[in-house]
Short mmCIF file of C-alpha atoms in Angstrom, two decimals:
data_model
loop_
_atom_site.label_atom_id
_atom_site.label_comp_id
_atom_site.label_asym_id
_atom_site.label_seq_id
_atom_site.Cartn_x
_atom_site.Cartn_y
_atom_site.Cartn_z
CA MET R 19 0.00 0.00 0.00
CA SER R 20 1.42 3.38 -0.97
CA ASP R 21 1.77 6.17 1.55
CA PRO R 22 -1.43 8.28 1.44
CA VAL R 23 0.44 11.48 2.40
CA THR R 24 4.02 12.19 1.38
CA LEU R 25 6.32 15.10 2.03
CA HIS R 26 5.94 15.95 -1.66
CA ASP R 27 2.14 16.17 -1.19
CA ILE R 28 2.68 18.68 1.60
CA TYR R 29 4.91 20.85 -0.58
CA LEU R 30 2.25 20.73 -3.31
CA ALA R 31 -0.36 21.79 -0.76
CA ARG R 32 1.74 24.77 0.25
CA SER R 33 1.89 25.89 -3.36
CA ARG R 34 -1.88 25.44 -3.75
CA ILE R 35 -2.87 27.47 -0.66
CA ALA R 36 -0.22 30.18 -0.98
CA GLY R 37 -1.68 33.66 -0.82
CA GLN R 38 -4.89 32.43 0.83
CA ALA R 39 -3.96 30.70 4.09
CA ALA R 40 -1.58 32.73 6.25
CA ARG R 41 2.01 31.78 6.92
CA THR R 42 1.56 32.15 10.65
CA PRO R 43 4.22 33.49 13.03
CA LEU R 44 6.28 31.38 15.42
CA ILE R 45 7.03 33.43 18.52
CA LEU R 46 9.12 32.81 21.63
CA SER R 47 7.09 32.84 24.85
CA GLN R 48 9.21 34.66 27.41
CA SER R 49 6.99 33.59 30.31
CA LEU R 50 6.90 29.88 29.44
CA SER R 51 10.59 29.79 28.54
CA ALA R 52 11.48 31.22 31.94
CA ARG R 53 9.07 28.90 33.78
CA PHE R 54 10.34 25.69 32.17
CA ASP R 55 14.00 26.65 31.59
CA ALA R 56 13.57 25.98 27.88
CA GLU R 57 12.92 27.79 24.62
CA VAL R 58 9.14 27.53 24.24
CA TYR R 59 7.74 28.74 20.94
CA LEU R 60 4.09 29.31 20.01
CA LYS R 61 2.87 28.57 16.47
CA LEU R 62 -0.04 30.99 16.15
CA GLU R 63 -2.67 29.35 13.95
CA THR R 64 -5.10 31.64 15.76
CA LEU R 65 -4.07 34.24 13.18
CA GLN R 66 -5.50 32.36 10.20
CA PRO R 67 -8.32 34.31 8.48
CA SER R 68 -10.84 31.76 9.79
CA GLY R 69 -9.26 31.72 13.26
CA ALA R 70 -7.77 28.20 13.18
CA PHE R 71 -5.39 25.83 11.37
CA LYS R 72 -8.26 24.03 9.63
CA LEU R 73 -8.23 26.60 6.83
CA ARG R 74 -5.08 25.03 5.37
CA GLY R 75 -6.66 21.65 4.75
CA ALA R 76 -10.01 23.00 3.60
CA LEU R 77 -8.39 25.29 1.05
CA ASN R 78 -6.17 22.52 -0.26
CA LYS R 79 -9.13 20.20 -0.74
CA ILE R 80 -11.64 22.68 -2.19
CA ALA R 81 -9.06 24.22 -4.51
CA SER R 82 -8.51 20.76 -5.99
CA LEU R 83 -12.20 20.33 -7.02
CA ALA R 84 -13.41 20.53 -10.62
CA PRO R 85 -15.67 23.46 -11.63
CA ALA R 86 -18.73 21.17 -11.78
CA GLN R 87 -18.10 20.03 -8.21
CA LEU R 88 -17.74 23.60 -7.00
CA GLU R 89 -21.04 24.46 -8.65
CA ARG R 90 -22.88 21.68 -6.76
CA GLY R 91 -21.42 22.88 -3.48
CA VAL R 92 -19.60 21.37 -0.54
CA THR R 93 -20.64 20.04 2.85
CA THR R 94 -19.02 18.75 6.02
CA ALA R 95 -19.60 17.86 9.65
CA SER R 96 -17.59 19.85 12.15
CA THR R 97 -17.03 20.70 15.80
CA GLY R 98 -16.60 24.30 14.67
CA ASN R 99 -13.17 25.22 13.32
CA HIS R 100 -13.35 22.96 10.27
CA GLY R 101 -16.81 24.33 9.55
CA ARG R 102 -15.52 27.89 9.65
CA ALA R 103 -12.64 26.90 7.40
CA VAL R 104 -14.93 25.24 4.85
CA ALA R 105 -17.27 28.24 4.92
CA TRP R 106 -14.37 30.67 4.38
CA ALA R 107 -12.73 28.61 1.63
CA ALA R 108 -16.02 27.90 -0.14
CA LYS R 109 -16.95 31.57 -0.22
CA ARG R 110 -13.47 32.45 -1.47
CA LEU R 111 -13.73 29.87 -4.25
CA GLY R 112 -17.37 30.54 -5.15
CA ALA R 113 -19.06 27.39 -3.82
CA ARG R 114 -22.19 26.97 -1.70
CA ALA R 115 -21.50 25.34 1.69
CA ILE R 116 -23.64 23.50 4.26
CA VAL R 117 -21.91 22.73 7.55
CA CYS R 118 -23.53 20.11 9.79
CA VAL R 119 -22.78 20.47 13.51
CA SER R 120 -23.86 18.64 16.66
CA GLU R 121 -25.74 20.14 19.60
CA LEU R 122 -22.48 20.08 21.62
CA VAL R 123 -20.87 22.73 19.40
CA PRO R 124 -20.84 26.11 21.20
CA ALA R 125 -23.23 28.73 19.83
CA ASN R 126 -20.41 31.15 19.08
CA LYS R 127 -18.86 28.65 16.67
CA THR R 128 -22.15 28.01 14.89
CA ALA R 129 -22.69 31.77 14.53
CA ALA R 130 -19.19 32.18 13.14
CA ILE R 131 -19.90 29.60 10.43
CA GLU R 132 -23.07 31.42 9.38
CA ALA R 133 -21.31 34.80 9.44
CA LEU R 134 -19.01 33.47 6.72
CA GLY R 135 -21.94 32.77 4.41
CA ALA R 136 -22.46 29.03 4.95
CA GLU R 137 -25.59 27.33 6.27
CA ALA R 138 -25.03 25.76 9.72
CA ARG R 139 -27.33 22.76 10.16
CA VAL R 140 -27.61 21.44 13.76
CA ILE R 141 -28.04 17.65 13.85
CA GLY R 142 -27.91 15.23 16.82
CA ARG R 143 -25.67 14.93 19.86
CA SER R 144 -22.37 14.00 18.23
CA GLN R 145 -20.20 14.69 15.23
CA ASP R 146 -21.06 11.21 14.00
CA ASP R 147 -24.77 12.20 13.97
CA ALA R 148 -23.93 15.35 12.03
CA PHE R 149 -22.00 13.25 9.51
CA VAL R 150 -25.14 11.27 8.67
CA GLU R 151 -26.76 14.45 7.35
CA ALA R 152 -23.60 15.50 5.50
CA ARG R 153 -23.45 12.16 3.74
CA ARG R 154 -27.13 12.46 2.82
CA LEU R 155 -26.38 15.78 1.14
CA VAL R 156 -23.65 14.05 -0.85
CA SER R 157 -25.81 11.12 -1.95
CA GLU R 158 -29.05 13.01 -2.60
CA GLU R 159 -27.93 16.49 -3.65
CA GLY R 160 -24.56 15.80 -5.26
CA MET R 161 -22.50 17.95 -2.89
CA THR R 162 -18.85 17.15 -2.23
CA LEU R 163 -17.94 16.04 1.29
CA ILE R 164 -15.00 17.92 2.78
CA GLU R 165 -13.71 15.54 5.43
CA PRO R 166 -12.57 17.18 8.69
CA PHE R 167 -9.38 15.09 8.81
CA ASP R 168 -9.46 11.69 7.08
CA ASP R 169 -8.48 12.79 3.58
CA PRO R 170 -4.93 12.97 2.20
CA LEU R 171 -5.51 16.46 0.79
CA ILE R 172 -6.76 17.71 4.17
CA VAL R 173 -3.80 16.13 5.96
CA ALA R 174 -1.34 17.58 3.45
CA GLY R 175 -2.80 21.04 3.97
CA GLN R 176 -2.35 20.81 7.74
CA GLY R 177 1.15 19.48 7.17
CA THR R 178 2.23 22.83 5.78
CA ILE R 179 2.49 23.94 9.42
CA GLY R 180 5.32 21.44 9.82
CA LEU R 181 7.20 22.89 6.87
CA GLU R 182 6.98 26.37 8.39
CA LEU R 183 8.12 25.10 11.79
CA MET R 184 11.22 23.47 10.37
CA GLU R 185 12.08 26.52 8.27
CA ASP R 186 11.60 28.97 11.16
CA LEU R 187 13.21 26.75 13.81
CA PRO R 188 15.54 24.19 12.18
CA ALA R 189 16.90 23.15 15.59
CA LEU R 190 13.44 22.18 16.91
CA ASP R 191 13.59 19.34 19.46
CA HIS R 192 9.97 18.63 20.35
CA VAL R 193 6.47 19.63 19.21
CA LEU R 194 3.23 19.13 21.16
CA ILE R 195 0.04 18.93 19.10
CA GLY R 196 -3.64 18.55 19.98
CA LEU R 197 -4.86 15.11 18.89
CA SER R 198 -8.39 14.34 17.74
CA GLY R 199 -9.00 12.81 14.32
CA GLY R 200 -5.30 13.02 13.55
CA GLY R 201 -5.24 15.34 10.54
CA LEU R 202 -3.22 18.02 12.32
CA LEU R 203 -0.78 15.72 14.08
CA GLY R 204 -0.50 13.38 11.11
CA GLY R 205 0.26 16.20 8.69
CA ILE R 206 2.71 18.03 10.93
CA GLY R 207 4.35 14.78 11.96
CA ARG R 208 4.80 13.64 8.35
CA ALA R 209 6.40 16.98 7.41
CA ILE R 210 8.68 17.17 10.43
CA LYS R 211 9.77 13.53 10.39
CA GLY R 212 10.43 13.82 6.65
CA ILE R 213 12.88 16.63 7.36
CA ASN R 214 14.30 15.56 10.75
CA PRO R 215 13.20 12.19 12.16
CA ASP R 216 14.76 13.03 15.54
CA VAL R 217 12.18 15.69 16.42
CA ARG R 218 9.81 14.32 19.09
CA VAL R 219 6.12 14.49 18.15
CA THR R 220 3.73 14.40 21.12
CA GLY R 221 -0.04 14.19 20.85
CA VAL R 222 -2.36 15.55 23.54
CA SER R 223 -6.03 14.74 24.10
CA MET R 224 -8.59 15.38 26.83
CA GLN R 225 -9.25 12.64 29.40
CA GLN R 226 -12.75 11.68 28.26
CA GLY R 227 -13.84 10.93 24.70
CA ALA R 228 -10.33 10.65 23.21
CA ALA R 229 -11.22 8.51 20.19
CA MET R 230 -7.78 8.31 18.58
CA ILE R 231 -6.07 7.32 21.83
CA GLU R 232 -8.59 4.57 22.53
CA SER R 233 -8.35 3.39 18.93
CA LEU R 234 -4.57 3.19 19.09
CA ALA R 235 -4.83 1.21 22.33
CA ALA R 236 -7.30 -1.19 20.67
CA GLY R 237 -5.15 -1.52 17.56
CA LYS R 238 -8.00 -0.46 15.28
CA PRO R 239 -10.54 2.38 14.99
CA VAL R 240 -13.24 2.10 17.68
CA GLU R 241 -16.33 4.08 18.60
CA VAL R 242 -16.02 6.34 21.63
CA ALA R 243 -18.80 8.36 23.27
CA GLU R 244 -18.31 12.09 22.80
CA GLU R 245 -18.05 14.12 26.01
CA ALA R 246 -18.44 17.83 26.65
CA SER R 247 -15.03 19.45 27.23
CA LEU R 248 -13.27 22.79 27.25
CA ALA R 249 -11.30 21.21 24.40
CA ASP R 250 -14.48 20.71 22.36
CA SER R 251 -12.56 20.90 19.07
CA LEU R 252 -10.90 17.60 19.99
CA GLY R 253 -14.26 15.81 20.17
CA GLY R 254 -15.67 13.31 17.70
CA GLY R 255 -14.73 9.87 16.42
CA ILE R 256 -12.07 8.90 13.89
CA GLY R 257 -14.40 6.74 11.77
CA LEU R 258 -14.51 2.95 11.84
CA ASP R 259 -13.50 2.97 8.17
CA ASN R 260 -10.61 5.40 8.74
CA ARG R 261 -8.52 5.43 5.55
CA CYS R 262 -5.61 7.67 6.37
CA THR R 263 -5.04 9.25 9.76
CA PHE R 264 -5.11 6.23 12.09
CA GLU R 265 -2.10 4.58 10.46
CA LEU R 266 -0.34 7.90 9.93
CA VAL R 267 -0.66 8.94 13.58
CA ARG R 268 0.53 5.50 14.68
CA GLU R 269 3.61 5.98 12.47
CA VAL R 270 4.66 9.56 13.27
CA MET R 271 3.59 10.08 16.91
CA ASP R 272 6.27 9.32 19.50
CA ASP R 273 4.10 9.59 22.63
CA HIS R 274 0.84 11.04 23.91
CA TYR R 275 -0.79 12.45 27.02
CA GLN R 276 -4.34 13.01 28.20
CA VAL R 277 -5.16 16.08 30.27
CA SER R 278 -7.88 16.97 32.76
CA GLU R 279 -10.39 19.78 32.45
CA PRO R 280 -8.75 21.85 35.24
CA ALA R 281 -5.38 21.49 33.49
CA ILE R 282 -6.91 22.72 30.21
CA ALA R 283 -8.54 25.59 32.10
CA ARG R 284 -5.23 26.64 33.69
CA ALA R 285 -3.52 26.60 30.31
CA MET R 286 -6.26 28.67 28.67
CA LEU R 287 -6.02 31.25 31.41
CA HIS R 288 -2.24 31.35 31.13
CA PHE R 289 -2.61 32.34 27.48
CA PHE R 290 -5.20 34.97 28.39
CA GLU R 291 -3.37 36.47 31.35
CA HIS R 292 0.30 36.10 30.42
CA GLU R 293 0.43 35.82 26.63
CA LYS R 294 -2.55 38.18 26.13
CA MET R 295 -4.16 35.70 23.73
CA LEU R 296 -7.67 34.30 23.44
CA VAL R 297 -7.28 30.60 22.68
CA GLU R 298 -9.71 27.70 22.80
CA GLY R 299 -9.19 24.65 24.98
CA ALA R 300 -7.88 22.49 22.15
CA ALA R 301 -5.20 25.10 21.46
CA ALA R 302 -3.97 25.00 25.06
CA VAL R 303 -3.61 21.25 25.61
CA GLY R 304 0.12 21.17 24.83
CA LEU R 305 0.83 23.52 27.71
CA ALA R 306 -1.67 21.62 29.87
CA ALA R 307 0.26 18.39 29.26
CA ILE R 308 3.64 19.90 30.15
CA GLU R 309 2.21 21.25 33.41
CA GLU R 310 0.01 18.35 34.47
CA HIS R 311 2.43 15.57 33.57
CA SER R 312 5.63 17.43 34.52
CA ILE R 313 7.17 16.76 31.11
CA ASP R 314 10.89 17.51 31.29
CA ILE R 315 11.64 20.02 28.54
CA ARG R 316 14.63 21.71 30.15
CA ASP R 317 17.19 23.06 27.69
CA LYS R 318 15.02 22.00 24.74
CA ARG R 319 13.50 23.95 21.88
CA ILE R 320 9.78 23.28 22.12
CA ALA R 321 6.91 24.27 19.83
CA LEU R 322 3.27 24.38 20.94
CA ILE R 323 0.66 24.40 18.18
CA VAL R 324 -1.79 27.13 19.23
CA SER R 325 -4.44 25.79 16.94
CA GLY R 326 -7.46 28.11 17.16
CA ASN R 327 -9.15 31.11 18.78
CA GLY R 328 -12.76 29.84 18.91
CA VAL R 329 -13.51 30.77 22.51
CA ASP R 330 -15.98 33.15 24.11
CA GLY R 331 -16.22 34.94 27.46
CA GLU R 332 -18.61 32.39 28.92
CA THR R 333 -16.16 29.56 28.27
CA LEU R 334 -13.32 31.52 29.86
CA MET R 335 -15.52 32.09 32.92
CA ARG R 336 -16.15 28.34 33.10
CA ALA R 337 -12.41 27.77 32.90
CA ARG R 338 -11.90 30.11 35.84
CA THR R 339 -14.56 28.23 37.81
CA LEU R 340 -12.83 24.91 37.16
CA ILE R 341 -9.63 26.27 38.65
CA ASP R 342 -11.35 27.72 41.69
CA TYR R 343 -13.63 24.72 42.20
CA PRO R 344 -12.10 21.70 40.37
CA GLU R 345 -14.50 19.03 39.13
CA ARG R 346 -14.36 15.77 41.05
#
């Protein structure tokens, strides 16, 4: 079986999305570097036009469609950031978009999808439920499904982050990446390992509902109940018929951690109070893992993928409450 995503694919993706997705900055965090006695860098995907890294993959996929496919429109199921990315890319490329979301997706993310000109269709209690409607739109209305992660073109688009990391910080030792369906970690890991196999790639998930982690433990994709979390963007299954990301994550990921809700909350509030950044829970899990699991990063060059800014004031208040009164 040939590799579904190669380093060459990622370079092609960069060419395809150039001038549309941002080449985001990599900045040194003075506060985290001092705290951990390391060089801690932040890769700011929060500065993408859609507010999250998902724009890279969505643009790469939609830009590859034929004119007739664009005319029929695109659809997807999303926990929020992918939906915003599809909406932004579809509008940019002149295609109609319907984004199916579950009831667990925060209202601010649904509103953001609609503000970009797409229809947000709320279906069921999980991303898997939302996918049923998206697949109906494909079979009955001829729309093209834009997978959130399990598509080589999506993975290659996300992998362009890895190219930028290695160009901006060639001496990188270790990168920590939020892990859900595996498109982000798989793409970045493929790019980084293709350039320097010695860089450590760490995945981070929340404690409950971590579908990729449970699937890796089982040795095959399994169904996992979706749970509400501050890191809501990491929710959802990986698909029992996963074609791409399960094997890719198993190949490129060196280790993984799961983090508690209070740890995610503390990390979010660090970004707000010390870095002066609004970041969602999924964007803060790398820092949460270092803190909660006492990962030794002394004297290392570390990159944290700050993956998205889809957070509102109410969620930040909940994060504060979790710190003051931790859940049991």
